[in-house]
């Protein structure tokens, strides 16, 4: 922290500037981008989970009205490089359209281009594909078995990653501990499922040799990947970043879609777009989330102190790899949660299967891991007969112990977990809440309280990449900002990525306004295209408050320093004797003063008045390195993320035992993300994250049947929480500033989601504990609850 | 097929395929792109428009079926360019949105509720927006926005010096 309170704009309840255009229906999403001569793509999906493509006949489709082209995987593969893998798995080749073989039901086989999407869909139905069905594997354990059919024969097995880390003296700690317990929990395959599907439009200008791309994208190094796949120089790719993205939360990474339309745009000499329909998106947008089995064992004592943990996480990434195995890597940065667990053995396994491909989902694997850790803590509490909150208090890292080094190599920056919990319990009247639960039980309902405590690692260096892949030497994940004060004194600053609702324009303007002491509403924020941009890594990993906020802060400081130096030269005094206040610079001794317009004018028009060596104009850039991110991993350890927000959930759930439909009667969350830059934005992230977690806990799952077909392809089957399912949520704030960021801010983009599934699961299990049953798989759907209760009661009768 | 539609108070005409949805027609033929496609099977509500004042799914209706009805889209709510309606302004006040994709439908649903009930309870609001899925906000600040708008509308209708 380099700034001192009080802050004028940061942390104040200012409006979010982006909202004005959206409430008027004036957002500009990819489907709104009007391009002259635009052609439309529809894709033909595979009906088989695995099959050899014997032949593709496109003759009839080509004759359909409005059709311009029918593209097959073979043709596209000849013209492009395979899509990138995160791990060194060269034989797990991935092309935008299936080549030679389909590997999941729904996988795109052929792309049809026509004057309208409707015509393209009509023609896609006329494409004849002959398949020869092949053996397939859906189940994760089965895929891990060496005897299973490999999804990619050339790779030889379904295992992408099988790596064991041992941090600390695990076996010794287990041997020393008087008590052990083990269990399995399963995180069902769900995702963020934005309401806007993925879409992309591309246009090739052969005379300027520029590929223009407009996309609903949230992806680090997107244009790099386009250039590599299309085998064109990166400076021939111009991604327009002023496209509003209709929600993402991680998954909007449509590289295969982009390669398809980019190739077609070059081939056909016309702009081409592909906007997924809901079925395209659900089945084959390649945007499913973690699909994970945890086997956990913990060693503890009679006081409930957990000393060591062994965890195996088996994740089913589907048919292709991409970056998804890395979702087992990020949780290493908070593998002990908020607890003083001294040693950990972590076995991370990533397997392919004949399901759709997995992509980054909010938290990048952290929410499932938190669910496993929190389940362990609940089980230890039950084993030693302690209250679930008391046991957390006993195991929590204490406020005075920060920075705290966890066994896997990360220093947690700061926190005060005990205080947050105390504030939540006081706010919620925990004793009263327990009485309420007991009264509900007495009235014949099942009722339970759930708790979860967890961390949100934020602002990181993507260090899980080199940790899981030794050939990867990434040690920066920078973000940038440029500020220009124009000749009339108006301020314009830049963001070098797209946004999907996170309010980055508000963030940037607020920070610059704070430093320059000017009204943030007067600052223009623009998004240059990628050819005009500074380095960015897009809004992933809860990083933008830290990294974009940090870059904007440092750029503004540089600008302020330049103004001060310029003024000192005019005043004939030392820079330290110049006072900058509200944009006006003055010197007390000489009583000289320069207004904003005056120093701007000097910088823009009076070179003869500038100090020696100073460039004219008032323009600065700052490219910011991740705080604490200086080293590559060593001995299986790394500083994963610089900042660690904390959240504590307290939930009361009740339901009729016959019906089993959980009603969340009370939801309180304690949230500490350090200094909040915009309270509206942080509140929205937290509430939205909780709603998303309610979906993952109770409703949402991409279910595959034994034949490899996806059963939940529409919003009639894949259920998203509506306003009826999401309760009123009470937020209890706490602020432990991070020592590593400019205002003490930490991340909040994944808040709520990281703990709510664990808390809701805990509440339901508390509600049914007296029946001798428990649920160990998410989502816990209504039917599962009522069926399990009925079975337990029948057993009791018998 | 020729179709005559009344959109945001104006008579508009287009020649559309009978199978073309009202949503696609609004977006492609009239360039009213504030109505969004989310699921195109009537669940998410991103395509919501008002038909004779009632929130309706423009993805489930053919343009030819809309002949003769009064259609209001999000573009019809702002009183003037750069000026927001009370409901729109309330969504800005409470930050009742993030990515903005569901927002037009959500605002129209809230607008329709307040047209018929200027003192809705929390339950009324939850019910009114329950056909519109928002993936960003968890609905909390949307409910607050509609409560805030209701309050302002009621106050605006109170005579000066009258009851507060």
Tab-separated table of N, CA and C in Angstrom, chain A residues 557-667:
chain	number	residue	atom	x	y	z
A	557	UNK	N	0.260	8.283	-11.313
A	557	UNK	CA	1.357	8.802	-10.487
A	557	UNK	C	2.487	9.359	-11.365
A	558	UNK	N	2.777	8.653	-12.446
A	558	UNK	CA	3.825	9.136	-13.363
A	558	UNK	C	3.424	10.489	-13.953
A	559	UNK	N	2.146	10.587	-14.291
A	559	UNK	CA	1.653	11.820	-14.894
A	559	UNK	C	1.741	12.970	-13.889
A	560	UNK	N	1.354	12.662	-12.690
A	560	UNK	CA	1.402	13.673	-11.634
A	560	UNK	C	2.846	14.114	-11.396
A	561	UNK	N	3.758	13.142	-11.420
A	561	UNK	CA	5.169	13.467	-11.208
A	561	UNK	C	5.688	14.375	-12.325
A	562	UNK	N	5.212	14.142	-13.533
A	562	UNK	CA	5.636	14.972	-14.658
A	562	UNK	C	5.119	16.402	-14.489
A	563	UNK	N	3.878	16.512	-14.066
A	563	UNK	CA	3.297	17.845	-13.855
A	563	UNK	C	4.068	18.584	-12.751
A	564	UNK	N	4.412	17.853	-11.718
A	564	UNK	CA	5.153	18.465	-10.607
A	564	UNK	C	6.539	18.920	-11.079
A	565	UNK	N	7.178	18.096	-11.886
A	565	UNK	CA	8.512	18.461	-12.367
A	565	UNK	C	8.437	19.683	-13.281
A	566	UNK	N	7.437	19.674	-14.128
A	566	UNK	CA	7.218	20.803	-15.026
A	566	UNK	C	6.988	22.085	-14.205
A	567	UNK	N	6.203	21.958	-13.154
A	567	UNK	CA	5.879	23.121	-12.317
A	567	UNK	C	7.109	23.617	-11.571
A	568	UNK	N	7.879	22.660	-11.026
A	568	UNK	CA	9.074	23.040	-10.270
A	568	UNK	C	10.007	23.872	-11.148
A	569	UNK	N	10.077	23.496	-12.431
A	569	UNK	CA	10.914	24.223	-13.373
A	569	UNK	C	10.396	25.657	-13.569
A	570	UNK	N	9.085	25.810	-13.621
A	570	UNK	CA	8.523	27.161	-13.786
A	570	UNK	C	8.739	27.992	-12.518
A	571	UNK	N	8.597	27.316	-11.371
A	571	UNK	CA	8.673	28.043	-10.105
A	571	UNK	C	10.120	28.307	-9.689
A	572	UNK	N	11.039	27.585	-10.298
A	572	UNK	CA	12.428	27.689	-9.884
A	572	UNK	C	12.660	27.116	-8.500
A	573	UNK	N	11.916	26.040	-8.180
A	573	UNK	CA	12.090	25.408	-6.859
A	573	UNK	C	12.332	23.919	-7.037
A	574	UNK	N	12.605	23.266	-5.939
A	574	UNK	CA	12.784	21.814	-5.977
A	574	UNK	C	11.410	21.148	-6.107
A	575	UNK	N	11.423	19.940	-6.731
A	575	UNK	CA	10.144	19.226	-6.919
A	575	UNK	C	9.454	18.968	-5.594
A	576	UNK	N	10.235	18.729	-4.554
A	576	UNK	CA	9.624	18.419	-3.261
A	576	UNK	C	8.899	19.626	-2.678
A	577	UNK	N	9.185	20.793	-3.191
A	577	UNK	CA	8.515	21.989	-2.675
A	577	UNK	C	7.289	22.390	-3.500
A	578	UNK	N	6.938	21.522	-4.448
A	578	UNK	CA	5.715	21.765	-5.225
A	578	UNK	C	4.570	20.993	-4.583
A	579	UNK	N	3.470	21.673	-4.391
A	579	UNK	CA	2.275	21.007	-3.859
A	579	UNK	C	1.288	20.795	-5.005
A	580	UNK	N	0.840	19.546	-5.157
A	580	UNK	CA	-0.184	19.227	-6.162
A	580	UNK	C	-1.491	19.045	-5.417
A	581	UNK	N	-2.473	19.819	-5.761
A	581	UNK	CA	-3.754	19.691	-5.066
A	581	UNK	C	-4.890	19.953	-6.046
A	582	UNK	N	-5.709	18.967	-6.263
A	582	UNK	CA	-6.861	19.116	-7.151
A	582	UNK	C	-6.465	19.517	-8.563
A	583	UNK	N	-5.276	19.112	-8.985
A	583	UNK	CA	-4.850	19.427	-10.348
A	583	UNK	C	-4.118	20.757	-10.459
A	584	UNK	N	-4.069	21.497	-9.373
A	584	UNK	CA	-3.364	22.789	-9.361
A	584	UNK	C	-2.028	22.584	-8.649
A	585	UNK	N	-0.971	23.167	-9.216
A	585	UNK	CA	0.347	23.029	-8.597
A	585	UNK	C	0.801	24.388	-8.069
A	586	UNK	N	1.423	24.359	-6.913
A	586	UNK	CA	1.830	25.644	-6.320
A	586	UNK	C	3.106	25.465	-5.502
A	587	UNK	N	3.723	26.595	-5.232
A	587	UNK	CA	4.923	26.614	-4.399
A	587	UNK	C	4.701	27.649	-3.300
A	588	UNK	N	4.792	27.205	-2.066
A	588	UNK	CA	4.437	28.073	-0.944
A	588	UNK	C	5.389	29.271	-0.835
A	589	UNK	N	6.708	28.992	-0.987
A	589	UNK	CA	7.696	30.048	-0.760
A	589	UNK	C	7.533	31.202	-1.750
A	590	UNK	N	7.398	30.854	-3.044
A	590	UNK	CA	7.306	31.916	-4.056
A	590	UNK	C	5.866	32.364	-4.296
A	591	UNK	N	4.916	31.658	-3.651
A	591	UNK	CA	3.485	31.925	-3.855
A	591	UNK	C	3.101	31.815	-5.331
A	592	UNK	N	3.880	31.007	-6.080
A	592	UNK	CA	3.544	30.821	-7.487
A	592	UNK	C	2.580	29.646	-7.626
A	593	UNK	N	1.802	29.668	-8.688
A	593	UNK	CA	0.762	28.669	-8.876
A	593	UNK	C	0.524	28.486	-10.364
A	594	UNK	N	0.266	27.243	-10.759
A	594	UNK	CA	-0.153	26.976	-12.144
A	594	UNK	C	-1.474	26.231	-12.087
A	595	UNK	N	-2.452	26.735	-12.796
A	595	UNK	CA	-3.724	26.015	-12.861
A	595	UNK	C	-3.566	24.844	-13.813
A	596	UNK	N	-4.575	23.984	-13.837
A	596	UNK	CA	-4.584	22.816	-14.735
A	596	UNK	C	-4.366	23.257	-16.175
A	597	UNK	N	-5.140	24.229	-16.613
A	597	UNK	CA	-5.041	24.680	-18.004
A	597	UNK	C	-3.656	25.256	-18.285
A	598	UNK	N	-3.087	25.921	-17.324
A	598	UNK	CA	-1.766	26.528	-17.540
A	598	UNK	C	-0.670	25.475	-17.702
A	599	UNK	N	-0.658	24.478	-16.825
A	599	UNK	CA	0.443	23.503	-16.993
A	599	UNK	C	0.194	22.606	-18.199
A	600	UNK	N	-1.091	22.361	-18.527
A	600	UNK	CA	-1.396	21.597	-19.740
A	600	UNK	C	-0.908	22.367	-20.960
A	601	UNK	N	-1.134	23.650	-20.958
A	601	UNK	CA	-0.725	24.484	-22.095
A	601	UNK	C	0.793	24.481	-22.250
A	602	UNK	N	1.491	24.583	-21.153
A	602	UNK	CA	2.960	24.540	-21.231
A	602	UNK	C	3.413	23.218	-21.850
A	603	UNK	N	2.831	22.134	-21.351
A	603	UNK	CA	3.248	20.808	-21.832
A	603	UNK	C	2.939	20.630	-23.311
A	604	UNK	N	1.839	21.183	-23.764
A	604	UNK	CA	1.411	20.968	-25.145
A	604	UNK	C	1.939	22.010	-26.128
A	605	UNK	N	2.255	23.241	-25.630
A	605	UNK	CA	2.565	24.318	-26.597
A	605	UNK	C	3.908	25.020	-26.351
A	606	UNK	N	4.463	24.864	-25.161
A	606	UNK	CA	5.639	25.698	-24.843
A	606	UNK	C	6.851	24.832	-24.531
A	607	UNK	N	7.409	24.269	-25.585
A	607	UNK	CA	8.578	23.418	-25.373
A	607	UNK	C	9.705	24.196	-24.693
A	608	UNK	N	9.765	25.504	-25.030
A	608	UNK	CA	10.847	26.320	-24.479
A	608	UNK	C	10.741	26.472	-22.962
A	609	UNK	N	9.577	26.130	-22.412
A	609	UNK	CA	9.428	26.254	-20.959
A	609	UNK	C	9.625	24.919	-20.228
A	610	UNK	N	9.839	23.851	-20.991
A	610	UNK	CA	9.951	22.539	-20.344
A	610	UNK	C	11.348	22.326	-19.779
A	611	UNK	N	11.435	21.576	-18.703
A	611	UNK	CA	12.766	21.234	-18.184
A	611	UNK	C	13.525	20.396	-19.206
A	612	UNK	N	14.812	20.417	-19.088
A	612	UNK	CA	15.656	19.725	-20.057
A	612	UNK	C	15.340	18.227	-20.074
A	613	UNK	N	15.193	17.714	-21.277
A	613	UNK	CA	14.978	16.275	-21.402
A	613	UNK	C	13.524	15.848	-21.293
A	614	UNK	N	12.615	16.750	-20.971
A	614	UNK	CA	11.221	16.353	-20.839
A	614	UNK	C	10.543	16.320	-22.211
A	615	UNK	N	9.832	15.235	-22.462
A	615	UNK	CA	9.069	15.148	-23.709
A	615	UNK	C	7.860	16.065	-23.612
A	616	UNK	N	7.508	16.698	-24.736
A	616	UNK	CA	6.287	17.506	-24.679
A	616	UNK	C	5.042	16.623	-24.560
A	617	UNK	N	3.929	17.269	-24.261
A	617	UNK	CA	2.673	16.529	-24.085
A	617	UNK	C	2.555	15.968	-22.682
A	618	UNK	N	1.370	15.464	-22.365
A	618	UNK	CA	1.141	14.857	-21.048
A	618	UNK	C	0.549	13.473	-21.267
A	619	UNK	N	1.417	12.550	-21.628
A	619	UNK	CA	0.968	11.189	-21.940
A	619	UNK	C	1.913	10.226	-21.263
A	620	UNK	N	1.346	9.242	-20.572
A	620	UNK	CA	2.196	8.232	-19.926
A	620	UNK	C	1.581	6.855	-20.108
A	621	UNK	N	2.433	5.860	-19.998
A	621	UNK	CA	1.938	4.482	-19.971
A	621	UNK	C	2.559	3.788	-18.772
A	622	UNK	N	1.846	2.756	-18.329
A	622	UNK	CA	2.446	1.906	-17.313
A	622	UNK	C	2.049	0.461	-17.581
A	623	UNK	N	3.051	-0.398	-17.635
A	623	UNK	CA	2.814	-1.831	-17.764
A	623	UNK	C	3.185	-2.439	-16.424
A	624	UNK	N	2.179	-3.023	-15.779
A	624	UNK	CA	2.395	-3.446	-14.396
A	624	UNK	C	2.652	-4.945	-14.277
A	625	UNK	N	3.674	-5.272	-13.551
A	625	UNK	CA	3.974	-6.671	-13.220
A	625	UNK	C	3.159	-7.071	-11.992
A	626	UNK	N	2.830	-8.344	-11.910
A	626	UNK	CA	2.067	-8.881	-10.783
A	626	UNK	C	2.860	-8.701	-9.485
A	627	UNK	N	2.234	-8.125	-8.464
A	627	UNK	CA	2.929	-8.021	-7.180
A	627	UNK	C	3.288	-9.424	-6.675
A	628	UNK	N	4.425	-9.573	-6.116
A	628	UNK	CA	4.971	-10.828	-5.556
A	628	UNK	C	5.341	-11.861	-6.635
A	629	UNK	N	4.986	-11.593	-7.892
A	629	UNK	CA	5.220	-12.614	-8.922
A	629	UNK	C	6.578	-12.454	-9.555
A	630	UNK	N	7.599	-12.993	-8.941
A	630	UNK	CA	8.949	-12.786	-9.462
A	630	UNK	C	9.657	-14.078	-9.841
A	631	UNK	N	9.179	-15.191	-9.319
A	631	UNK	CA	9.941	-16.432	-9.478
A	631	UNK	C	9.161	-17.504	-10.214
A	632	UNK	N	9.897	-18.358	-10.905
A	632	UNK	CA	9.305	-19.583	-11.426
A	632	UNK	C	9.188	-20.583	-10.271
A	633	UNK	N	8.351	-21.587	-10.409
A	633	UNK	CA	8.224	-22.587	-9.348
A	633	UNK	C	9.550	-23.298	-9.077
A	634	UNK	N	9.706	-23.697	-7.830
A	634	UNK	CA	10.898	-24.437	-7.435
A	634	UNK	C	10.467	-25.552	-6.497
A	635	UNK	N	10.940	-26.757	-6.740
A	635	UNK	CA	10.593	-27.913	-5.904
A	635	UNK	C	9.079	-28.073	-5.724
A	636	UNK	N	8.346	-27.842	-6.785
A	636	UNK	CA	6.891	-28.032	-6.702
A	636	UNK	C	6.173	-26.991	-5.879
A	637	UNK	N	6.835	-25.874	-5.639
A	637	UNK	CA	6.212	-24.807	-4.853
A	637	UNK	C	6.305	-23.493	-5.624
A	638	UNK	N	5.316	-22.632	-5.371
A	638	UNK	CA	5.358	-21.337	-6.026
A	638	UNK	C	4.453	-20.356	-5.276
A	639	UNK	N	4.826	-19.074	-5.343
A	639	UNK	CA	3.899	-18.023	-4.891
A	639	UNK	C	2.846	-17.891	-5.987
A	640	UNK	N	1.659	-18.410	-5.736
A	640	UNK	CA	0.677	-18.501	-6.819
A	640	UNK	C	0.010	-17.156	-7.091
A	641	UNK	N	-0.594	-16.567	-6.075
A	641	UNK	CA	-1.327	-15.302	-6.240
A	641	UNK	C	-0.873	-14.335	-5.148
A	642	UNK	N	-0.907	-13.037	-5.420
A	642	UNK	CA	-0.456	-12.093	-4.387
A	642	UNK	C	-1.486	-11.837	-3.286
A	643	UNK	N	-2.773	-11.849	-3.645
A	643	UNK	CA	-3.798	-11.385	-2.700
A	643	UNK	C	-4.811	-12.487	-2.413
A	644	UNK	N	-5.344	-12.448	-1.216
A	644	UNK	CA	-6.268	-13.495	-0.789
A	644	UNK	C	-7.446	-12.884	-0.047
A	645	UNK	N	-8.557	-12.750	-0.759
A	645	UNK	CA	-9.785	-12.278	-0.129
A	645	UNK	C	-10.375	-13.426	0.682
A	646	UNK	N	-11.186	-13.071	1.652
A	646	UNK	CA	-11.772	-14.079	2.541
A	646	UNK	C	-13.280	-13.944	2.522
A	647	UNK	N	-13.966	-15.079	2.572
A	647	UNK	CA	-15.426	-15.021	2.702
A	647	UNK	C	-15.897	-16.096	3.674
A	648	UNK	N	-16.935	-15.749	4.411
A	648	UNK	CA	-17.511	-16.682	5.371
A	648	UNK	C	-19.022	-16.697	5.182
A	649	UNK	N	-19.534	-17.879	4.861
A	649	UNK	CA	-20.962	-18.016	4.554
A	649	UNK	C	-21.692	-18.673	5.729
A	650	UNK	N	-22.880	-18.193	5.991
A	650	UNK	CA	-23.743	-18.782	7.016
A	650	UNK	C	-25.150	-18.862	6.431
A	651	UNK	N	-25.665	-20.085	6.364
A	651	UNK	CA	-26.896	-20.308	5.608
A	651	UNK	C	-27.874	-21.148	6.426
A	652	UNK	N	-29.135	-20.803	6.362
A	652	UNK	CA	-30.185	-21.647	6.947
A	652	UNK	C	-31.080	-22.127	5.811
A	653	UNK	N	-31.195	-23.448	5.708
A	653	UNK	CA	-31.997	-24.062	4.643
A	653	UNK	C	-33.072	-24.923	5.292
A	654	UNK	N	-34.255	-24.919	4.705
A	654	UNK	CA	-35.313	-25.810	5.198
A	654	UNK	C	-36.071	-26.382	4.012
A	655	UNK	N	-36.645	-27.567	4.224
A	655	UNK	CA	-37.464	-28.154	3.151
A	655	UNK	C	-38.396	-29.204	3.725
A	656	UNK	N	-39.444	-29.409	2.966
A	656	UNK	CA	-40.395	-30.445	3.311
A	656	UNK	C	-39.765	-31.802	2.974
A	657	UNK	N	-39.728	-32.738	3.907
A	657	UNK	CA	-39.039	-34.003	3.637
A	657	UNK	C	-39.680	-34.807	2.504
A	658	UNK	N	-40.948	-34.607	2.273
A	658	UNK	CA	-41.613	-35.340	1.191
A	658	UNK	C	-41.216	-34.761	-0.174
A	659	UNK	N	-41.103	-33.441	-0.227
A	659	UNK	CA	-40.866	-32.769	-1.516
A	659	UNK	C	-39.371	-32.587	-1.777
A	660	UNK	N	-38.652	-32.189	-0.754
A	660	UNK	CA	-37.204	-32.078	-0.880
A	660	UNK	C	-36.714	-30.850	-1.609
A	661	UNK	N	-37.553	-29.837	-1.739
A	661	UNK	CA	-37.104	-28.637	-2.445
A	661	UNK	C	-36.519	-27.633	-1.457
A	662	UNK	N	-35.210	-27.451	-1.484
A	662	UNK	CA	-34.582	-26.603	-0.462
A	662	UNK	C	-34.996	-25.142	-0.620
A	663	UNK	N	-35.342	-24.568	0.507
A	663	UNK	CA	-35.609	-23.140	0.524
A	663	UNK	C	-34.550	-22.496	1.412
A	664	UNK	N	-33.861	-21.514	0.859
A	664	UNK	CA	-32.826	-20.833	1.645
A	664	UNK	C	-33.519	-19.729	2.425
A	665	UNK	N	-33.596	-19.921	3.736
A	665	UNK	CA	-34.367	-18.970	4.550
A	665	UNK	C	-33.525	-17.812	5.026
A	666	UNK	N	-32.232	-18.019	5.099
A	666	UNK	CA	-31.356	-16.937	5.549
A	666	UNK	C	-30.011	-17.146	4.886
A	667	UNK	N	-29.427	-16.076	4.372
A	667	UNK	CA	-28.098	-16.193	3.780
A	667	UNK	C	-27.291	-14.968	4.194
